[in-house]
mmCIF file of C-alpha atoms in Angstrom:
data_model
loop_
_atom_site.group_PDB
_atom_site.id
_atom_site.type_symbol
_atom_site.label_atom_id
_atom_site.label_comp_id
_atom_site.label_asym_id
_atom_site.label_seq_id
_atom_site.Cartn_x
_atom_site.Cartn_y
_atom_site.Cartn_z
ATOM 1 C CA UNK A 228 -12.822 8.715 -19.906
ATOM 2 C CA UNK A 229 -16.704 9.358 -19.132
ATOM 3 C CA UNK A 230 -17.448 9.649 -22.817
ATOM 4 C CA UNK A 231 -15.350 6.658 -23.835
ATOM 5 C CA UNK A 232 -17.242 4.331 -21.004
ATOM 6 C CA UNK A 233 -20.441 5.538 -22.511
ATOM 7 C CA UNK A 234 -19.678 5.383 -25.883
ATOM 8 C CA UNK A 235 -18.682 1.722 -25.493
ATOM 9 C CA UNK A 236 -22.050 1.018 -23.898
ATOM 10 C CA UNK A 237 -24.118 2.663 -26.752
ATOM 11 C CA UNK A 238 -21.916 0.714 -29.294
ATOM 12 C CA UNK A 239 -21.405 -2.669 -28.117
ATOM 13 C CA UNK A 240 -24.225 -3.668 -25.869
ATOM 14 C CA UNK A 241 -28.133 -3.743 -26.212
ATOM 15 C CA UNK A 242 -29.322 -1.616 -23.386
ATOM 16 C CA UNK A 243 -32.548 0.151 -23.204
ATOM 17 C CA UNK A 244 -32.141 4.054 -24.452
ATOM 18 C CA UNK A 245 -34.002 4.955 -21.111
ATOM 19 C CA UNK A 246 -31.595 3.049 -18.922
ATOM 20 C CA UNK A 247 -28.441 4.497 -20.827
ATOM 21 C CA UNK A 248 -30.008 7.918 -20.522
ATOM 22 C CA UNK A 249 -30.267 7.828 -16.421
ATOM 23 C CA UNK A 250 -27.058 5.739 -16.413
ATOM 24 C CA UNK A 251 -24.979 8.095 -18.329
ATOM 25 C CA UNK A 252 -26.248 10.848 -15.712
ATOM 26 C CA UNK A 253 -25.162 8.566 -12.950
ATOM 27 C CA UNK A 254 -22.127 7.416 -14.357
ATOM 28 C CA UNK A 255 -20.990 11.306 -14.735
ATOM 29 C CA UNK A 256 -21.707 11.990 -11.306
ATOM 30 C CA UNK A 257 -19.898 8.760 -9.993
ATOM 31 C CA UNK A 258 -16.928 9.727 -11.879
ATOM 32 C CA UNK A 259 -16.696 13.364 -11.164
ATOM 33 C CA UNK A 260 -17.024 12.655 -7.527
ATOM 34 C CA UNK A 261 -13.500 10.967 -7.628
ATOM 35 C CA UNK A 262 -12.311 14.421 -8.908
ATOM 36 C CA UNK A 263 -14.007 16.572 -6.522
ATOM 37 C CA UNK A 264 -14.284 14.653 -3.463
ATOM 38 C CA UNK A 265 -11.370 11.941 -3.455
ATOM 39 C CA UNK A 266 -8.565 14.020 -3.164
ATOM 40 C CA UNK A 267 -6.966 12.346 -6.305
ATOM 41 C CA UNK A 268 -7.086 13.304 -9.865
ATOM 42 C CA UNK A 269 -7.740 9.727 -11.080
ATOM 43 C CA UNK A 270 -9.939 6.822 -10.299
ATOM 44 C CA UNK A 271 -10.469 3.621 -12.397
ATOM 45 C CA UNK A 272 -14.253 2.567 -14.243
ATOM 46 C CA UNK A 273 -15.013 -0.465 -15.708
ATOM 47 C CA UNK A 274 -17.971 -2.484 -16.965
ATOM 48 C CA UNK A 275 -19.189 -5.719 -17.939
ATOM 49 C CA UNK A 276 -22.185 -6.512 -19.866
ATOM 50 C CA UNK A 277 -23.656 -9.845 -19.649
ATOM 51 C CA UNK A 278 -25.944 -10.469 -22.933
ATOM 52 C CA UNK A 279 -27.614 -13.838 -21.466
ATOM 53 C CA UNK A 280 -28.643 -12.182 -18.466
ATOM 54 C CA UNK A 281 -29.550 -8.655 -19.788
ATOM 55 C CA UNK A 282 -27.217 -6.932 -16.985
ATOM 56 C CA UNK A 283 -24.469 -4.257 -16.701
ATOM 57 C CA UNK A 284 -21.677 -4.457 -14.095
ATOM 58 C CA UNK A 285 -20.131 -1.512 -13.236
ATOM 59 C CA UNK A 286 -16.992 -0.488 -11.003
ATOM 60 C CA UNK A 287 -15.802 2.784 -10.237
ATOM 61 C CA UNK A 288 -12.848 2.900 -7.753
ATOM 62 C CA UNK A 289 -10.627 5.659 -6.351
ATOM 63 C CA UNK A 290 -8.032 5.386 -3.578
ATOM 64 C CA UNK A 291 -8.585 8.740 -2.083
ATOM 65 C CA UNK A 292 -9.634 9.997 1.143
ATOM 66 C CA UNK A 293 -12.739 8.239 1.386
ATOM 67 C CA UNK A 294 -16.416 8.769 2.129
ATOM 68 C CA UNK A 295 -16.417 9.580 5.816
ATOM 69 C CA UNK A 296 -13.151 12.074 5.844
ATOM 70 C CA UNK A 297 -14.823 13.838 2.821
ATOM 71 C CA UNK A 298 -18.154 14.349 4.369
ATOM 72 C CA UNK A 299 -16.204 15.139 7.810
ATOM 73 C CA UNK A 300 -14.950 18.290 5.874
ATOM 74 C CA UNK A 301 -18.830 19.770 6.075
ATOM 75 C CA UNK A 302 -19.084 21.026 9.993
ATOM 76 C CA UNK A 303 -22.535 19.045 9.942
ATOM 77 C CA UNK A 304 -20.852 15.589 9.504
ATOM 78 C CA UNK A 305 -17.430 16.102 11.337
ATOM 79 C CA UNK A 306 -18.363 13.642 14.077
ATOM 80 C CA UNK A 307 -20.160 10.754 12.108
ATOM 81 C CA UNK A 308 -19.195 7.362 11.788
ATOM 82 C CA UNK A 309 -17.764 5.429 8.790
ATOM 83 C CA UNK A 310 -21.130 3.221 8.592
ATOM 84 C CA UNK A 311 -23.233 6.437 9.090
ATOM 85 C CA UNK A 312 -21.436 8.043 6.340
ATOM 86 C CA UNK A 313 -21.959 5.180 3.825
ATOM 87 C CA UNK A 314 -25.875 4.984 4.560
ATOM 88 C CA UNK A 315 -26.265 9.236 4.706
ATOM 89 C CA UNK A 316 -24.274 9.623 1.280
ATOM 90 C CA UNK A 317 -26.836 7.978 -0.571
ATOM 91 C CA UNK A 318 -29.725 10.601 0.534
ATOM 92 C CA UNK A 319 -30.256 13.860 -1.305
ATOM 93 C CA UNK A 320 -28.033 16.930 -0.507
ATOM 94 C CA UNK A 321 -25.472 15.443 1.734
ATOM 95 C CA UNK A 322 -22.128 16.672 0.742
ATOM 96 C CA UNK A 323 -18.999 18.155 2.039
ATOM 97 C CA UNK A 324 -19.744 21.416 0.782
ATOM 98 C CA UNK A 325 -17.842 20.852 -2.517
ATOM 99 C CA UNK A 326 -20.960 19.452 -4.524
ATOM 100 C CA UNK A 327 -24.867 19.387 -4.077
ATOM 101 C CA UNK A 328 -25.251 15.923 -2.778
ATOM 102 C CA UNK A 329 -27.029 14.681 -5.618
ATOM 103 C CA UNK A 330 -24.772 11.984 -7.270
ATOM 104 C CA UNK A 331 -24.854 8.941 -5.306
ATOM 105 C CA UNK A 332 -28.292 10.014 -4.441
ATOM 106 C CA UNK A 333 -29.719 9.560 -8.269
ATOM 107 C CA UNK A 334 -27.383 6.797 -8.458
ATOM 108 C CA UNK A 335 -29.257 5.015 -5.520
ATOM 109 C CA UNK A 336 -32.599 5.814 -7.235
ATOM 110 C CA UNK A 337 -31.281 4.259 -10.320
ATOM 111 C CA UNK A 338 -30.453 0.854 -8.168
ATOM 112 C CA UNK A 339 -33.924 1.343 -6.535
ATOM 113 C CA UNK A 340 -35.616 0.781 -10.135
ATOM 114 C CA UNK A 341 -33.250 -1.646 -12.138
ATOM 115 C CA UNK A 342 -30.520 -2.740 -9.756
ATOM 116 C CA UNK A 343 -29.611 -6.125 -8.833
ATOM 117 C CA UNK A 344 -26.632 -5.363 -6.328
ATOM 118 C CA UNK A 345 -25.126 -2.268 -5.374
ATOM 119 C CA UNK A 346 -21.975 -2.438 -3.237
ATOM 120 C CA UNK A 347 -20.483 1.044 -1.821
ATOM 121 C CA UNK A 348 -17.152 0.339 0.129
ATOM 122 C CA UNK A 349 -15.262 3.056 1.914
ATOM 123 C CA UNK A 350 -12.597 2.714 4.684
ATOM 124 C CA UNK A 351 -13.343 -0.586 6.988
ATOM 125 C CA UNK A 352 -17.332 -0.698 5.633
ATOM 126 C CA UNK A 353 -19.213 -1.593 3.240
ATOM 127 C CA UNK A 354 -23.081 -0.783 2.088
ATOM 128 C CA UNK A 355 -24.550 -3.761 0.180
ATOM 129 C CA UNK A 356 -28.087 -3.272 -1.375
ATOM 130 C CA UNK A 357 -29.736 -6.644 -2.728
ATOM 131 C CA UNK A 358 -33.119 -7.696 -3.210
ATOM 132 C CA UNK A 359 -34.756 -4.981 -1.827
ATOM 133 C CA UNK A 360 -32.604 -4.438 1.667
ATOM 134 C CA UNK A 361 -29.538 -2.669 2.737
ATOM 135 C CA UNK A 362 -27.083 -3.320 5.270
ATOM 136 C CA UNK A 363 -23.881 -1.939 6.395
ATOM 137 C CA UNK A 364 -20.899 -4.317 7.426
ATOM 138 C CA UNK A 365 -17.158 -4.332 8.788
ATOM 139 C CA UNK A 366 -15.421 -5.309 6.062
ATOM 140 C CA UNK A 367 -11.516 -5.342 5.335
ATOM 141 C CA UNK A 368 -10.137 -1.808 4.212
ATOM 142 C CA UNK A 369 -10.671 -0.081 0.838
ATOM 143 C CA UNK A 370 -8.212 2.973 0.752
ATOM 144 C CA UNK A 371 -10.767 5.538 -0.792
ATOM 145 C CA UNK A 372 -14.078 4.676 -2.341
ATOM 146 C CA UNK A 373 -15.427 1.852 -4.291
ATOM 147 C CA UNK A 374 -18.736 1.540 -5.992
ATOM 148 C CA UNK A 375 -20.044 -1.505 -7.759
ATOM 149 C CA UNK A 376 -23.605 -2.212 -9.122
ATOM 150 C CA UNK A 377 -25.122 -4.690 -11.418
ATOM 151 C CA UNK A 378 -28.434 -3.224 -12.949
ATOM 152 C CA UNK A 379 -30.941 -4.817 -15.456
ATOM 153 C CA UNK A 380 -30.772 -3.312 -18.799
ATOM 154 C CA UNK A 381 -33.845 -4.334 -20.840
ATOM 155 C CA UNK A 382 -36.377 -2.897 -18.697
ATOM 156 C CA UNK A 383 -37.922 0.849 -19.849
ATOM 157 C CA UNK A 384 -37.762 3.373 -17.229
ATOM 158 C CA UNK A 385 -38.114 7.057 -16.637
ATOM 159 C CA UNK A 386 -34.866 8.571 -17.129
ATOM 160 C CA UNK A 387 -36.161 11.915 -15.586
ATOM 161 C CA UNK A 388 -37.779 10.298 -12.878
ATOM 162 C CA UNK A 389 -34.533 8.801 -11.573
ATOM 163 C CA UNK A 390 -32.780 12.498 -11.241
ATOM 164 C CA UNK A 391 -36.516 13.825 -9.624
ATOM 165 C CA UNK A 392 -37.235 15.564 -12.842
ATOM 166 C CA UNK A 393 -34.217 18.230 -11.756
ATOM 167 C CA UNK A 394 -32.832 17.721 -15.107
ATOM 168 C CA UNK A 395 -33.772 16.506 -18.594
ATOM 169 C CA UNK A 396 -31.347 13.545 -18.505
ATOM 170 C CA UNK A 397 -33.255 11.993 -21.588
ATOM 171 C CA UNK A 398 -32.168 15.049 -23.736
ATOM 172 C CA UNK A 399 -28.836 15.648 -22.477
ATOM 173 C CA UNK A 400 -28.050 11.962 -23.204
ATOM 174 C CA UNK A 401 -29.673 12.168 -26.995
ATOM 175 C CA UNK A 402 -27.847 15.728 -27.215
ATOM 176 C CA UNK A 403 -24.545 14.322 -26.208
ATOM 177 C CA UNK A 404 -24.475 10.645 -27.794
ATOM 178 C CA UNK A 405 -27.201 10.052 -30.322
ATOM 179 C CA UNK A 406 -26.548 11.157 -33.864
ATOM 180 C CA UNK A 407 -29.074 13.121 -35.319
ATOM 181 C CA UNK A 408 -29.991 10.971 -38.053
ATOM 182 C CA UNK A 409 -30.487 8.129 -35.597
ATOM 183 C CA UNK A 410 -33.000 10.219 -33.709
ATOM 184 C CA UNK A 411 -34.689 10.763 -36.975
ATOM 185 C CA UNK A 412 -35.031 7.342 -37.656
ATOM 186 C CA UNK A 413 -36.578 6.453 -34.309
ATOM 187 C CA UNK A 414 -39.702 8.678 -35.406
#
């Protein structure tokens, strides 16, 4: 499913290559979180590209255990509240013990650079980042985790900076999704 989403974005949308490089890493991490942390085998991923605004909207959702319950599997976080869990999971190395705690962290770094809006909803709380500020509110109930973001697609960024230079996501993306002839024509 991950490859299908990225292939659709590369073949149908006008998105800056450096954004695709960073975004493909973040998408993989978010989709992988469904399999590793939710307790469910499947989730949902949707994208919508707005050509006139040069923005991409992404929704990834599952109906699993949710962020607080997942983090509580790590003894360090067993007593945190749902609101605390939403804030914490965007920090580096915060994990339930099954992963590295890097996926949502890198996604938050991408949103910091080119994000228009970011929503992380799990249980009865929702974290909203918009216009440079982040708030957590109580808001209905979502069984599992829902991630929504709107990002700008026309601005060049340093894709490797999004991941703290811990991986070469530009090269990884190019190897996985760009044909050799396309790369040669760029030079």
